[in-house]
Amino acid sequence: MVLVPVSTVSTRNHPTDSWRIQRPTIQYDKCIRCMICWKYCPDNAINIENGDERAPNDRVAKMEYPVIDYNFCKGCGICANECPEKCIDMEFEVIE
């Protein structure tokens, strides 16, 4: 058996359209900035940003934090499942 990649292009070439049912949201006041969500995201839809004014204290505010890019998030929920602090909630998409 020969193993080959399922896709020959990055998922960054395929933005999420209107078919996503749920989307993850991060509760930054509970987030410990472990970046496990970033490590497990299969679509590379979580970016790392510097500093966060929403942090619970000054020490945490200086740390890098995860930001979900909803243009590429498929709503799989792996980030919410892997989060050790359970600070990522899956919410249903609002249809407008």
XYZ file of N, CA and C in Angstrom:
288
model
N 0.850 -1.171 0.000
C 0.000 0.000 0.000
C 0.899 1.240 0.000
N 0.560 2.192 -0.837
C 1.315 3.434 -0.935
C 0.508 4.537 -0.264
N 1.148 5.247 0.654
C 0.482 6.357 1.317
C 0.776 7.646 0.574
N -0.255 8.367 0.245
C -0.102 9.655 -0.449
C -0.939 10.697 0.269
N -0.574 11.957 0.148
C -1.394 12.989 0.781
C -2.794 13.043 0.170
N -3.763 13.359 0.998
C -5.142 13.459 0.523
C -5.291 14.658 -0.403
N -4.574 15.729 -0.088
C -4.673 16.949 -0.873
C -3.280 17.402 -1.281
N -3.179 17.979 -2.437
C -1.891 18.478 -2.903
C -1.733 19.972 -2.681
N -2.772 20.621 -2.149
C -2.698 22.059 -1.875
C -3.075 22.311 -0.424
N -2.647 23.430 0.084
C -2.942 23.800 1.460
C -4.424 24.128 1.615
N -4.942 23.941 2.844
C -6.325 24.332 3.099
C -6.480 25.847 3.049
N -5.382 26.574 3.075
C -5.425 28.033 2.937
C -5.902 28.435 1.546
N -5.909 27.489 0.608
C -6.431 27.768 -0.731
C -7.933 27.525 -0.815
N -8.542 27.059 0.286
C -9.954 26.711 0.288
C -10.667 27.331 1.487
N -11.057 28.590 1.382
C -11.767 29.206 2.512
C -13.110 28.521 2.763
N -13.547 28.594 4.011
C -14.831 28.024 4.387
C -15.944 28.879 3.793
N -16.916 28.222 3.243
C -18.053 28.951 2.681
C -19.144 29.004 3.743
N -20.373 28.982 3.355
C -21.486 29.132 4.292
C -21.968 27.804 4.877
N -21.248 26.714 4.685
C -21.720 25.406 5.126
C -21.356 25.063 6.560
N -20.501 25.857 7.231
C -20.112 25.542 8.611
C -21.337 25.624 9.520
N -21.541 24.651 10.395
C -22.698 24.602 11.286
C -22.372 25.215 12.639
N -21.165 24.929 13.152
C -20.750 25.469 14.443
C -19.416 26.176 14.294
N -19.163 27.115 15.214
C -17.896 27.827 15.206
C -17.355 27.903 16.636
N -16.043 27.771 16.782
C -15.452 27.869 18.115
C -15.280 29.327 18.534
N -15.487 29.607 19.806
C -15.207 30.923 20.359
C -14.350 30.723 21.607
N -13.361 31.577 21.757
C -12.424 31.452 22.872
C -12.812 32.417 23.982
N -12.879 31.916 25.195
C -13.090 32.760 26.374
C -11.694 33.181 26.857
N -11.269 34.358 26.458
C -9.900 34.799 26.735
C -9.629 35.011 28.222
N -10.646 35.242 29.009
C -10.410 35.418 30.446
C -10.025 34.100 31.120
N -10.325 32.959 30.476
C -9.959 31.649 31.019
C -8.764 31.037 30.299
N -8.416 31.561 29.129
C -7.352 30.988 28.301
C -5.990 31.164 28.974
N -5.209 30.062 29.063
C -3.886 30.116 29.685
C -2.768 30.217 28.644
N -3.122 30.396 27.387
C -2.162 30.593 26.283
C -1.237 29.398 26.093
N -1.767 28.198 26.218
C -0.958 26.992 26.045
C -0.750 26.654 24.567
N -1.593 27.172 23.698
C -1.530 26.995 22.238
C -1.791 25.567 21.777
N -2.389 24.756 22.629
C -2.730 23.395 22.217
C -3.770 23.437 21.091
N -4.684 24.390 21.138
C -5.680 24.527 20.065
C -4.983 24.777 18.726
N -3.971 25.615 18.748
C -3.203 25.938 17.536
C -2.484 24.692 17.005
N -1.927 23.907 17.920
C -1.184 22.713 17.523
C -2.077 21.658 16.875
N -3.305 21.531 17.360
C -4.201 20.474 16.875
C -5.113 20.890 15.724
N -5.177 22.161 15.398
C -6.088 22.604 14.332
C -5.679 21.986 12.993
N -6.540 21.158 12.389
C -6.174 20.487 11.144
C -6.196 21.408 9.926
N -6.821 22.573 10.052
C -6.936 23.480 8.909
C -6.062 24.716 9.024
N -5.195 24.749 10.032
C -4.322 25.896 10.227
C -5.146 27.188 10.286
N -6.263 27.123 10.992
C -7.187 28.255 11.070
C -7.024 29.067 12.350
N -6.005 28.759 13.135
C -5.759 29.513 14.359
C -4.420 30.219 14.214
N -4.456 31.523 14.355
C -3.248 32.336 14.259
C -2.780 32.728 15.653
N -1.499 33.034 15.763
C -0.912 33.476 17.025
C -0.666 34.978 16.922
N -1.187 35.722 17.900
C -1.013 37.176 17.921
C -0.281 37.576 19.193
N 0.306 38.752 19.187
C 1.073 39.250 20.330
C 0.226 40.138 21.217
N 0.318 39.928 22.537
C -0.351 40.786 23.508
C -1.863 40.761 23.400
N -2.529 40.929 24.526
C -3.986 40.882 24.538
C -4.510 41.727 25.686
N -5.235 42.766 25.357
C -5.797 43.635 26.392
C -6.955 42.982 27.140
N -7.482 41.877 26.628
C -8.591 41.180 27.280
C -8.116 40.189 28.328
N -6.819 40.098 28.547
C -6.254 39.121 29.480
C -6.639 39.455 30.918
N -6.700 38.431 31.776
C -7.113 38.650 33.166
C -6.094 39.397 34.018
N -4.807 39.408 33.613
C -3.805 40.162 34.371
C -2.676 40.600 33.443
N -1.775 41.449 33.960
C -0.714 42.024 33.134
C 0.278 40.978 32.625
N 0.573 39.970 33.432
C 1.508 38.933 33.005
C 0.976 38.179 31.795
N -0.269 37.792 31.853
C -0.886 37.057 30.749
C -1.077 37.972 29.539
N -1.306 39.253 29.766
C -1.528 40.201 28.668
C -0.301 40.319 27.766
N 0.874 40.029 28.282
C 2.105 40.119 27.489
C 2.365 38.867 26.662
N 1.628 37.803 26.910
C 1.847 36.533 26.224
C 1.144 36.509 24.867
N 1.659 35.670 23.962
C 0.983 35.458 22.691
C -0.334 34.741 22.952
N -1.312 34.950 22.069
C -2.611 34.324 22.263
C -3.181 33.840 20.931
N -4.057 32.844 20.979
C -4.636 32.292 19.746
C -5.832 33.113 19.265
N -5.942 33.251 17.952
C -7.077 33.934 17.328
C -7.581 33.044 16.197
N -8.857 32.752 16.200
C -9.438 31.870 15.185
C -9.763 32.677 13.934
N -9.290 32.199 12.802
C -9.575 32.818 11.510
C -10.796 32.101 10.931
N -11.955 32.726 11.056
C -13.201 32.086 10.627
C -13.309 31.944 9.116
N -12.444 32.572 8.370
C -12.445 32.382 6.920
C -11.995 30.978 6.546
N -11.234 30.334 7.451
C -10.708 29.004 7.154
C -11.154 27.932 8.138
N -11.738 28.314 9.260
C -12.211 27.354 10.256
C -13.385 26.565 9.690
N -13.295 25.248 9.787
C -14.358 24.374 9.267
C -15.355 23.979 10.344
N -15.081 24.354 11.606
C -16.014 24.057 12.690
C -15.954 22.631 13.189
N -14.804 21.992 13.080
C -14.696 20.580 13.462
C -14.749 20.368 14.977
N -14.322 21.372 15.766
C -14.387 21.263 17.218
C -13.195 20.590 17.870
N -12.169 20.267 17.101
C -10.989 19.632 17.684
C -10.330 20.562 18.702
N -10.261 21.844 18.396
C -9.645 22.799 19.325
C -10.385 22.809 20.659
N -11.710 22.801 20.619
C -12.508 22.805 21.852
C -12.316 21.510 22.632
N -12.200 20.405 21.925
C -12.014 19.113 22.580
C -10.640 18.999 23.243
N -9.612 19.566 22.628
C -8.245 19.440 23.131
C -7.885 20.484 24.175
N -8.655 21.542 24.310
C -8.332 22.622 25.247
C -8.351 22.108 26.686
N -7.215 22.187 27.414
C -7.179 21.662 28.778
C -8.005 22.491 29.767
N -8.233 23.755 29.464
C -9.008 24.625 30.355
C -10.485 24.705 29.960
N -10.853 24.054 28.872
C -12.230 24.060 28.355
C -12.740 25.501 28.183
N -11.878 26.340 27.605
C -12.268 27.743 27.398
C -12.669 28.014 25.952
N -12.810 26.969 25.145
C -13.299 27.131 23.773
C -14.668 26.479 23.692
N -15.655 27.293 23.344
C -17.028 26.813 23.214
C -17.402 26.706 21.748
N -18.189 25.694 21.428
C -18.716 25.558 20.073
C -20.124 26.154 20.075
N -20.319 27.146 19.231
C -21.615 27.818 19.123
C -22.183 27.621 17.730
N -23.488 27.507 17.655
C -24.125 27.358 16.359
C -24.004 28.650 15.544
N -23.790 28.500 14.252
C -23.710 29.640 13.350
C -25.062 30.354 13.293
N -25.005 31.646 13.202
C -26.217 32.443 13.057
C -26.418 32.675 11.563
N -27.560 32.252 11.063
C -27.870 32.427 9.650
C -28.555 33.770 9.474
N -27.970 34.593 8.625
C -28.542 35.932 8.407
C -29.171 36.044 7.055
